[in-house]
mmCIF file of C-alpha atoms and ligand atoms in Angstrom:
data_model
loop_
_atom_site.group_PDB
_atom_site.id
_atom_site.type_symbol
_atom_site.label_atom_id
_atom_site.label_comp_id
_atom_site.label_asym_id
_atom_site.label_seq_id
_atom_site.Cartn_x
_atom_site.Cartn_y
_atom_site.Cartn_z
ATOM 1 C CA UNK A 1 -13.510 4.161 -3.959
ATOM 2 C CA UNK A 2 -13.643 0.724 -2.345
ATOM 3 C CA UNK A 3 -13.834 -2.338 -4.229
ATOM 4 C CA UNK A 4 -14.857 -5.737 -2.844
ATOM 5 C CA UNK A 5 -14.334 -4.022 0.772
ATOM 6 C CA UNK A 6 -16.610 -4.618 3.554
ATOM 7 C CA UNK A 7 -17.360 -2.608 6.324
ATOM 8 C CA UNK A 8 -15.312 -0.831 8.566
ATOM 9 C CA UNK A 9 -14.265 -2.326 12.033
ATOM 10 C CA UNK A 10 -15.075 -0.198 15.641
ATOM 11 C CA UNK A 11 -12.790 1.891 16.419
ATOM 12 C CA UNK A 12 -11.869 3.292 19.656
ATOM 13 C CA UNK A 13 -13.249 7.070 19.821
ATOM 14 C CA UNK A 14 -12.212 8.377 23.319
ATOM 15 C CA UNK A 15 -7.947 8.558 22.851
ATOM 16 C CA UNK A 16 -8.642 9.055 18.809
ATOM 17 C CA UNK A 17 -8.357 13.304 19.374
ATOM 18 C CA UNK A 18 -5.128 13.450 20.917
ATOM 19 C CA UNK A 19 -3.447 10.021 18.900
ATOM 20 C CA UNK A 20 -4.846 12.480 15.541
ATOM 21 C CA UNK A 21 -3.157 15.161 16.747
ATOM 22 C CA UNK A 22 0.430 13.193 16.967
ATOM 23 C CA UNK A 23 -0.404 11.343 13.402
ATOM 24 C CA UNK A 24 -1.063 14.956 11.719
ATOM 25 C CA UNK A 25 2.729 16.327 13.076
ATOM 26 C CA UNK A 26 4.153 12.664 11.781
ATOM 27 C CA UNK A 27 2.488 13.453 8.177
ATOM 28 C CA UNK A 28 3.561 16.874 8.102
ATOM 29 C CA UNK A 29 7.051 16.101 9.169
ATOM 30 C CA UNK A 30 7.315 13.098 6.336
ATOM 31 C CA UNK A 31 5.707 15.252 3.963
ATOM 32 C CA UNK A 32 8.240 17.622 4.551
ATOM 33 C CA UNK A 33 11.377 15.546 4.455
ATOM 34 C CA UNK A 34 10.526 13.764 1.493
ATOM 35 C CA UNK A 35 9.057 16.642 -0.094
ATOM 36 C CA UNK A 36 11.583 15.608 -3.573
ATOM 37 C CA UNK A 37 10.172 12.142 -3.494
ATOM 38 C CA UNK A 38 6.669 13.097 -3.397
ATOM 39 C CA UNK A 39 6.991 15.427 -6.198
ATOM 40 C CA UNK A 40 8.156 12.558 -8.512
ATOM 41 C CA UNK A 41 5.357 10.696 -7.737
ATOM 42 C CA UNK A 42 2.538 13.387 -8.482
ATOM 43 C CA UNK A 43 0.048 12.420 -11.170
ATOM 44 C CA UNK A 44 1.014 8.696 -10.943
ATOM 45 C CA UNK A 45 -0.625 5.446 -9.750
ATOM 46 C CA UNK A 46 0.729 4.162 -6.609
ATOM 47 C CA UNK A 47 0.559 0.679 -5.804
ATOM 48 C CA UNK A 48 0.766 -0.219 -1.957
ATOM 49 C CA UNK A 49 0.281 -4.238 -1.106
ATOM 50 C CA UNK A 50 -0.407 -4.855 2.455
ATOM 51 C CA UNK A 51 -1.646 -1.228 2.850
ATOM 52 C CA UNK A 52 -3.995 -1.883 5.958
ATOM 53 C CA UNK A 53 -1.257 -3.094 8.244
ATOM 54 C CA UNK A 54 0.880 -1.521 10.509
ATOM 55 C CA UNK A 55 3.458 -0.003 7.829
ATOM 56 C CA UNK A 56 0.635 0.854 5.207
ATOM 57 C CA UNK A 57 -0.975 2.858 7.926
ATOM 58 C CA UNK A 58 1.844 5.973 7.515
ATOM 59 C CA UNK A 59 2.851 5.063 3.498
ATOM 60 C CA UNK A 60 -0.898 5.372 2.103
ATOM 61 C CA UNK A 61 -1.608 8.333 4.738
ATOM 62 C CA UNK A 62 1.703 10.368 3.797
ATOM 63 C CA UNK A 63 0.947 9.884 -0.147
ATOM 64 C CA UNK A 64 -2.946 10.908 0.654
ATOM 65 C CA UNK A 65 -1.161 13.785 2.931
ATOM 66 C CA UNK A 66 0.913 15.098 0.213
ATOM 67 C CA UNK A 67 -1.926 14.926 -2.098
ATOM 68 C CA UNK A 68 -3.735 17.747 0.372
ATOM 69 C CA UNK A 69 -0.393 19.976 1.422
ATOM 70 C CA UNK A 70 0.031 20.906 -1.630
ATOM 71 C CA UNK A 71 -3.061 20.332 -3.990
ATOM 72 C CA UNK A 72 -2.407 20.766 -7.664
ATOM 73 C CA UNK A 73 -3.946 19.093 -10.834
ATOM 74 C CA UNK A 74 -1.931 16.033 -10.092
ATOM 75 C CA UNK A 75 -2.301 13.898 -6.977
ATOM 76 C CA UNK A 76 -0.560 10.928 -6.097
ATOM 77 C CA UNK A 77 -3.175 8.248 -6.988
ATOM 78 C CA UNK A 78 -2.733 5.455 -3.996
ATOM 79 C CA UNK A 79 -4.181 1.919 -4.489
ATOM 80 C CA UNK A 80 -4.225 -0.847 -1.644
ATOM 81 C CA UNK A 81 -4.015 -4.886 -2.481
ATOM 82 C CA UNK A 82 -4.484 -6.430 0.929
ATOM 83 C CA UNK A 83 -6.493 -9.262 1.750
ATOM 84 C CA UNK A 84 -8.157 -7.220 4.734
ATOM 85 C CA UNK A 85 -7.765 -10.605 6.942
ATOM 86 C CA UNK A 86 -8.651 -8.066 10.020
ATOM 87 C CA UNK A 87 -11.027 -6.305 8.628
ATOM 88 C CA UNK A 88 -10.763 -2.824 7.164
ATOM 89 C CA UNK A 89 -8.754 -0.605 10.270
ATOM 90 C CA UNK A 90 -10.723 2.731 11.066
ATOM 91 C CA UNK A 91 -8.351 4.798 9.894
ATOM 92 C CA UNK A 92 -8.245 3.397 6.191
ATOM 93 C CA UNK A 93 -12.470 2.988 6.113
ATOM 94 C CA UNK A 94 -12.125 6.800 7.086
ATOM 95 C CA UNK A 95 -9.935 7.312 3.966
ATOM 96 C CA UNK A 96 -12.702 5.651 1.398
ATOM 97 C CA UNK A 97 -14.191 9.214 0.449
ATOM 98 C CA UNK A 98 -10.817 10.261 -0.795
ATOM 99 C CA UNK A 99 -10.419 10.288 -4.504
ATOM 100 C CA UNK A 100 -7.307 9.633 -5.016
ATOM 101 C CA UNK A 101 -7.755 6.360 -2.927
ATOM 102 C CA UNK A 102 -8.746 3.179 -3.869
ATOM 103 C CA UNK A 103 -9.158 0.088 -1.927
ATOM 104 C CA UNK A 104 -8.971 -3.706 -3.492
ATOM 105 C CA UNK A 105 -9.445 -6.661 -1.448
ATOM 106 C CA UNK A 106 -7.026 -8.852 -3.100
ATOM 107 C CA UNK A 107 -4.987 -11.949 -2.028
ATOM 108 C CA UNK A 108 -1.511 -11.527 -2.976
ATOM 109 C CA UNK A 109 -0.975 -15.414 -2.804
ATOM 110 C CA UNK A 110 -3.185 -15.748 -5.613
ATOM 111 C CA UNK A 111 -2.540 -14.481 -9.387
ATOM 112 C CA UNK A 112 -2.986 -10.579 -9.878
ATOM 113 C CA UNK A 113 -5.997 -9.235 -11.655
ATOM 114 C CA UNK A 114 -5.426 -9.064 -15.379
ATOM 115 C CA UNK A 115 -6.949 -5.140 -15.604
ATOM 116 C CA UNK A 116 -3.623 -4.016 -13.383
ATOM 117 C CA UNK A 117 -3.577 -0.628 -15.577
ATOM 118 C CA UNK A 118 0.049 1.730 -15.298
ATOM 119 C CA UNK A 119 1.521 1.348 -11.569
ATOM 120 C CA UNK A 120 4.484 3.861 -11.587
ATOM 121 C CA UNK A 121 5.597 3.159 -8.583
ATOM 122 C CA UNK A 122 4.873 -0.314 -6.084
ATOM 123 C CA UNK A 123 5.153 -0.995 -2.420
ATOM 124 C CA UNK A 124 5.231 -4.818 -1.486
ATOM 125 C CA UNK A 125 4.337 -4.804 1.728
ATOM 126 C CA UNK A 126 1.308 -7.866 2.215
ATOM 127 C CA UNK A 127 2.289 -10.142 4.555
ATOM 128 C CA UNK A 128 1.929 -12.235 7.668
ATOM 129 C CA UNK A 129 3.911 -10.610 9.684
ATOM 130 C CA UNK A 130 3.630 -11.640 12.988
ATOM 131 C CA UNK A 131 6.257 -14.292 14.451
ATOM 132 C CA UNK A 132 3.150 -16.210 15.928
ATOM 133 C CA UNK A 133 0.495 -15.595 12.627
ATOM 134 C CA UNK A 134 3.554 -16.947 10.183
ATOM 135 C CA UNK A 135 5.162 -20.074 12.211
ATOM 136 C CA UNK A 136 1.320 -21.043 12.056
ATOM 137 C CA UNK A 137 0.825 -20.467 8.385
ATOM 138 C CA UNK A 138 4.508 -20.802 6.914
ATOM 139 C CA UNK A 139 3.457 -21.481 3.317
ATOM 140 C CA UNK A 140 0.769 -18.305 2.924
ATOM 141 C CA UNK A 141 3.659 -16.076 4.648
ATOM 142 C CA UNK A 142 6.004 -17.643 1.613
ATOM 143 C CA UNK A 143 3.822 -17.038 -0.847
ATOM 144 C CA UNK A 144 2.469 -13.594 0.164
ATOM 145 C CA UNK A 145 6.365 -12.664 -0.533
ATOM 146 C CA UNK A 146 7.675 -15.101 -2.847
ATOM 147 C CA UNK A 147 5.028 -15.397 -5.212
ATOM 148 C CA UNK A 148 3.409 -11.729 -4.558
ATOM 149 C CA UNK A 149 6.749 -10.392 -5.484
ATOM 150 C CA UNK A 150 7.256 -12.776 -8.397
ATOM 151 C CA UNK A 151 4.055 -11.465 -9.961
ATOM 152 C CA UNK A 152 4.388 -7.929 -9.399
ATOM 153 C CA UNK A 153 7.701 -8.175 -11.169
ATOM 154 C CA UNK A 154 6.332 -10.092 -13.696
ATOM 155 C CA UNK A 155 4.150 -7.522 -13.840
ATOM 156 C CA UNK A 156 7.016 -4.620 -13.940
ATOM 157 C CA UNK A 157 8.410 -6.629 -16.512
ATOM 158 C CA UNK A 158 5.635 -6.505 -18.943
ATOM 159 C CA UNK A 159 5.442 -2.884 -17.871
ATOM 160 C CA UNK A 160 9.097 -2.140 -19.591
ATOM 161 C CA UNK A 161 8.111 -4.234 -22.534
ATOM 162 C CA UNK A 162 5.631 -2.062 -22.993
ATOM 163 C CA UNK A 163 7.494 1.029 -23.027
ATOM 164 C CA UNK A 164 5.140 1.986 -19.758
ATOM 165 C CA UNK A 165 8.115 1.077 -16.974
ATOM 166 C CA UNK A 166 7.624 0.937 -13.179
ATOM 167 C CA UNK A 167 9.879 3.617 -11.943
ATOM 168 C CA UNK A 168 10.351 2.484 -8.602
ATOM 169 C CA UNK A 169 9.926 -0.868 -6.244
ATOM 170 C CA UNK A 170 9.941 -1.471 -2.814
ATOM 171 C CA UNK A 171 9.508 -5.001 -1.233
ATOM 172 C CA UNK A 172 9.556 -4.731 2.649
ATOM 173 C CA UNK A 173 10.123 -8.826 3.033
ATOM 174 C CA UNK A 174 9.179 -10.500 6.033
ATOM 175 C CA UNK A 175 11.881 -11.448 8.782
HETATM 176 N N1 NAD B 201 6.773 -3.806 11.195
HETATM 177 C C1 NAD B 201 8.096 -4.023 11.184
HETATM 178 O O1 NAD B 201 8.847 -3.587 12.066
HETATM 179 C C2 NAD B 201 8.730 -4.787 10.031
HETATM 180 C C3 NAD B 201 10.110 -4.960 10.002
HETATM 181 C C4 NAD B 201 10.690 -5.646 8.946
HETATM 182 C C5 NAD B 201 9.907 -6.160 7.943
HETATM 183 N N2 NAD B 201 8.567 -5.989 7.992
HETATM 184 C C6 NAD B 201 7.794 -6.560 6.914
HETATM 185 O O2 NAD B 201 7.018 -5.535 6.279
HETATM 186 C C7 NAD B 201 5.778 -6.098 5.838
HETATM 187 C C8 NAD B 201 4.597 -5.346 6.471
HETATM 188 O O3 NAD B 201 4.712 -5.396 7.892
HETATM 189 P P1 NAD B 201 3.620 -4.734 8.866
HETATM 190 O O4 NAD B 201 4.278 -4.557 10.170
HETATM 191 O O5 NAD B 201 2.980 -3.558 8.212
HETATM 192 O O6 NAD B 201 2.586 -5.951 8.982
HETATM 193 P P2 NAD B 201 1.021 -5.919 9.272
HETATM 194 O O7 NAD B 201 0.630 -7.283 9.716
HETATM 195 O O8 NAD B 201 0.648 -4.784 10.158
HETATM 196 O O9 NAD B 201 0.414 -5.622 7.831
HETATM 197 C C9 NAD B 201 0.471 -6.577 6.807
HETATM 198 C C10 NAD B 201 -0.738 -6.369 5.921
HETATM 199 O O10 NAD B 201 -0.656 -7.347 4.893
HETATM 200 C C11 NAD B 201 -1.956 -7.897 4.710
HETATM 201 N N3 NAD B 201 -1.771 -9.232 4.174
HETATM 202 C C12 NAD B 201 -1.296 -10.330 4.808
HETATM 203 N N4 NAD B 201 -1.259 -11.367 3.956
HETATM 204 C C13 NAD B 201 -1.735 -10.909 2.778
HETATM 205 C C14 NAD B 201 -1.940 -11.481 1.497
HETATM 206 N N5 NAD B 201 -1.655 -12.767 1.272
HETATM 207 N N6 NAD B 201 -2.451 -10.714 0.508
HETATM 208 C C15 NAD B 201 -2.764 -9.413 0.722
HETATM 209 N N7 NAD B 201 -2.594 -8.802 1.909
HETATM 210 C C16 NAD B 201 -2.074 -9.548 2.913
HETATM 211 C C17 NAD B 201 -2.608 -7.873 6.093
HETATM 212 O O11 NAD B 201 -4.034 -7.886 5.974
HETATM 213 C C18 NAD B 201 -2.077 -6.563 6.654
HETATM 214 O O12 NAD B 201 -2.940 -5.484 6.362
HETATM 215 C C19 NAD B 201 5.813 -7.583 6.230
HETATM 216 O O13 NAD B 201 6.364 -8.321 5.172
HETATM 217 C C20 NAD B 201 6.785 -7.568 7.400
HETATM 218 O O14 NAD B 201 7.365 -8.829 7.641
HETATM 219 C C21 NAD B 201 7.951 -5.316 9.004
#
């Protein structure tokens, strides 16, 4: 499901084969040593921020991997926040038809969308990251992490109040 997410950008078809083939060994590898961690997070919402980039590219495929490995009545149901800045990669627009994904364009700078639902488990991970991209836009880079991870533990917070706790949180930070 896609919300609020254009279309996908070109991607390059003549090395995608052989790069698939390397990508499908990585996923069954991860899926293999972290088989105990995936298994915690079956039948819960995943929230990944920053999901399009370079690191959401292998945690939103592994979660959507485990989810076909070993399909049972529960899959790991993966959302992505990102702002989509450059544009929606192939490999994530290829993902759309998936069920257990879905895709928000969302600005983590800005305040989070008041219909949140139950995130077990979150994965701050939107950011400038690029040396270059964030001494050219140092207060969006600060706010992606200092604000984004204000509110989404804000949002955790309210979470435990309401007996409905996030069980785990990782915030990658940027350099
Ligand atoms: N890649 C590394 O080796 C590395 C090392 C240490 C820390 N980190 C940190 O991990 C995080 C992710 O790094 P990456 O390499 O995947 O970067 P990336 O640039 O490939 O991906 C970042 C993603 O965040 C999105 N994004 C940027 N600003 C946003 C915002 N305001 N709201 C929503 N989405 C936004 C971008 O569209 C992109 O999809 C960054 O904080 C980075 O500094 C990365």
């Amino acid at each position: 499901m896609l919300k609020g997410v254009g279309a996908a950008a070109a991607g390059a078809a003549a090395p995608v084969a052989r790069g698939a083939d390397v990508v499908a060994t990585d996923l069954a590898y991860i899926c293999s040593a972290l088989a105990g961690e995936f298994e915690r997070l079956e039948g819960k919402r995943l929230l990944i921020t920053g999901g399009a980039g370079f690191l959401g590219h292998y945690l939103v495929q592994a979660a959507l991997a485990w989810n076909r490995r070993a399909p049972c009545a529960r899959p790991i149901a993966v959302t992505v926040f990102d702002s989509y800045v450059r544009g929606v990669p192939a490999w994530l627009s290829g993902l759309q038809h998936d069920e257990a994904l879905t895709l928000v364009r969302h600005d983590m700078t800005q305040p989070l969308p008041v219909d949140l639902g139950d995130f077990a488990y979150i994965i701050h991970a939107a950011s400038i990251a690029s040396p270059t991209y964030y001494r050219q836009h140092p207060i969006e880079t600060m706010d992606a992490n200092v604000n984004g991870l204000r509110a989404l533990l804000e949002y955790a917070r309210q979470q435990q109040a309401r007996n409905r706790p996030v069980e785990g949180f990782l915030f990658f930070s940027s350099s």
